[in-house]
PDB file of C-alpha atoms in Angstrom:
ATOM      1  CA  MET R 559      89.688  86.722  88.843  1.00  0.00           C
ATOM      2  CA  GLN R 560      92.463  87.531  91.255  1.00  0.00           C
ATOM      3  CA  GLU R 561      94.847  85.041  89.637  1.00  0.00           C
ATOM      4  CA  THR R 562      93.823  86.172  86.142  1.00  0.00           C
ATOM      5  CA  ALA R 563      94.577  89.799  87.029  1.00  0.00           C
ATOM      6  CA  ARG R 564      97.759  89.159  89.021  1.00  0.00           C
ATOM      7  CA  PRO R 565     100.197  89.091  86.023  1.00  0.00           C
ATOM      8  CA  PHE R 566      98.651  92.285  84.665  1.00  0.00           C
ATOM      9  CA  TRP R 567      98.930  94.021  88.049  1.00  0.00           C
ATOM     10  CA  GLU R 568     102.518  92.848  88.535  1.00  0.00           C
ATOM     11  CA  ALA R 569     103.464  94.077  85.058  1.00  0.00           C
ATOM     12  CA  THR R 570     101.845  97.510  85.346  1.00  0.00           C
ATOM     13  CA  GLY R 571     101.552  98.403  89.032  1.00  0.00           C
ATOM     14  CA  ASP R 572      98.938 100.905  87.867  1.00  0.00           C
ATOM     15  CA  THR R 573      95.711 100.924  89.886  1.00  0.00           C
ATOM     16  CA  ASP R 574      93.757 102.758  87.165  1.00  0.00           C
ATOM     17  CA  ALA R 575      94.860 100.200  84.583  1.00  0.00           C
ATOM     18  CA  LEU R 576      94.012  97.393  87.002  1.00  0.00           C
ATOM     19  CA  GLN R 577      90.465  98.717  87.397  1.00  0.00           C
ATOM     20  CA  GLN R 578      90.081  98.961  83.633  1.00  0.00           C
ATOM     21  CA  PHE R 579      91.347  95.389  83.286  1.00  0.00           C
ATOM     22  CA  LEU R 580      88.880  94.163  85.897  1.00  0.00           C
ATOM     23  CA  LYS R 581      86.004  96.081  84.327  1.00  0.00           C
ATOM     24  CA  ASP R 582      86.883  94.751  80.865  1.00  0.00           C
ATOM     25  CA  HIS R 583      86.715  91.227  82.294  1.00  0.00           C
ATOM     26  CA  GLY R 584      83.311  91.729  83.937  1.00  0.00           C
ATOM     27  CA  CYS R 585      84.665  92.157  87.452  1.00  0.00           C
ATOM     28  CA  ASP R 586      82.697  94.894  89.192  1.00  0.00           C
ATOM     29  CA  GLY R 587      81.319  95.841  92.567  1.00  0.00           C
ATOM     30  CA  VAL R 588      82.235  93.833  95.626  1.00  0.00           C
ATOM     31  CA  GLU R 589      84.205  91.290  93.601  1.00  0.00           C
ATOM     32  CA  ALA R 590      86.392  94.040  92.123  1.00  0.00           C
ATOM     33  CA  MET R 591      86.892  95.532  95.579  1.00  0.00           C
ATOM     34  CA  VAL R 592      88.021  92.176  97.028  1.00  0.00           C
ATOM     35  CA  VAL R 593      90.331  91.462  94.088  1.00  0.00           C
ATOM     36  CA  THR R 594      91.825  94.955  94.411  1.00  0.00           C
ATOM     37  CA  MET R 595      92.312  94.542  98.148  1.00  0.00           C
ATOM     38  CA  ARG R 596      94.091  91.219  97.707  1.00  0.00           C
ATOM     39  CA  LEU R 597      96.278  92.243  94.761  1.00  0.00           C
ATOM     40  CA  LEU R 598      97.360  95.468  96.437  1.00  0.00           C
ATOM     41  CA  ASN R 599      97.737  93.595  99.742  1.00  0.00           C
ATOM     42  CA  THR R 600      95.921  96.374 101.518  1.00  0.00           C
ATOM     43  CA  ASP R 601      92.882  97.122 103.629  1.00  0.00           C
ATOM     44  CA  LEU R 602      89.369  97.878 102.423  1.00  0.00           C
ATOM     45  CA  ALA R 603      89.761 101.663 102.718  1.00  0.00           C
ATOM     46  CA  GLU R 604      92.785 101.720 100.412  1.00  0.00           C
ATOM     47  CA  ALA R 605      91.109  99.346  97.961  1.00  0.00           C
ATOM     48  CA  GLN R 606      88.075 101.640  97.871  1.00  0.00           C
ATOM     49  CA  ARG R 607      90.293 104.634  97.125  1.00  0.00           C
ATOM     50  CA  ALA R 608      91.904 102.764  94.214  1.00  0.00           C
ATOM     51  CA  PHE R 609      88.506 101.569  92.956  1.00  0.00           C
ATOM     52  CA  PHE R 610      86.651 104.885  93.128  1.00  0.00           C
ATOM     53  CA  ALA R 611      89.599 106.975  91.878  1.00  0.00           C
ATOM     54  CA  ALA R 612      89.889 105.041  88.602  1.00  0.00           C
ATOM     55  CA  PRO R 613      88.413 106.920  85.624  1.00  0.00           C
ATOM     56  CA  CYS R 614      86.607 103.787  84.425  1.00  0.00           C
ATOM     57  CA  ARG R 615      84.726 103.625  87.741  1.00  0.00           C
ATOM     58  CA  ASP R 616      83.147 107.068  87.356  1.00  0.00           C
ATOM     59  CA  ALA R 617      79.586 105.703  87.230  1.00  0.00           C
ATOM     60  CA  GLU R 618      80.165 103.689  90.406  1.00  0.00           C
ATOM     61  CA  ARG R 619      81.700 106.734  92.130  1.00  0.00           C
ATOM     62  CA  ARG R 620      78.760 108.956  91.162  1.00  0.00           C
ATOM     63  CA  PHE R 621      76.266 106.327  92.393  1.00  0.00           C
ATOM     64  CA  HIS R 622      78.183 105.935  95.654  1.00  0.00           C
ATOM     65  CA  ASP R 623      78.330 109.701  96.225  1.00  0.00           C
ATOM     66  CA  HIS R 624      74.624 110.086  95.445  1.00  0.00           C
ATOM     67  CA  ALA R 625      73.656 107.238  97.787  1.00  0.00           C
ATOM     68  CA  LEU R 626      75.772 108.672 100.604  1.00  0.00           C
ATOM     69  CA  GLY R 627      74.227 112.085 100.043  1.00  0.00           C
ATOM     70  CA  LEU R 628      70.743 110.612 100.355  1.00  0.00           C
ATOM     71  CA  LEU R 629      71.727 108.815 103.548  1.00  0.00           C
ATOM     72  CA  GLU R 630      73.155 112.026 104.992  1.00  0.00           C
ATOM     73  CA  GLU R 631      69.967 113.888 104.101  1.00  0.00           C
ATOM     74  CA  ALA R 632      67.810 111.191 105.707  1.00  0.00           C
ATOM     75  CA  ALA R 633      69.939 111.206 108.848  1.00  0.00           C
ATOM     76  CA  GLY R 634      69.620 114.983 109.066  1.00  0.00           C
ATOM     77  CA  THR R 635      65.808 114.890 108.984  1.00  0.00           C
ATOM     78  CA  ASP R 636      65.603 112.735 112.117  1.00  0.00           C
ATOM     79  CA  ASP R 637      67.154 115.373 114.387  1.00  0.00           C
TER      80      ASP R 637
END
């Protein structure tokens, strides 16, 4: 997927458009994160910011935020 997306990324340089391209081509989750990290030549944290900030990744962002909230709640009950 990385090589399929590379020309698109090089032509646009737009992380939101890249995420839409990946999503449209069935590239989601961890695979999309790795492809993003490699195309942007960046670390995981920056790739996550690009992934979760994209409008087309709203469902993933909401799931992520909900899961983290549950983990925080669970951690708080063990005090």
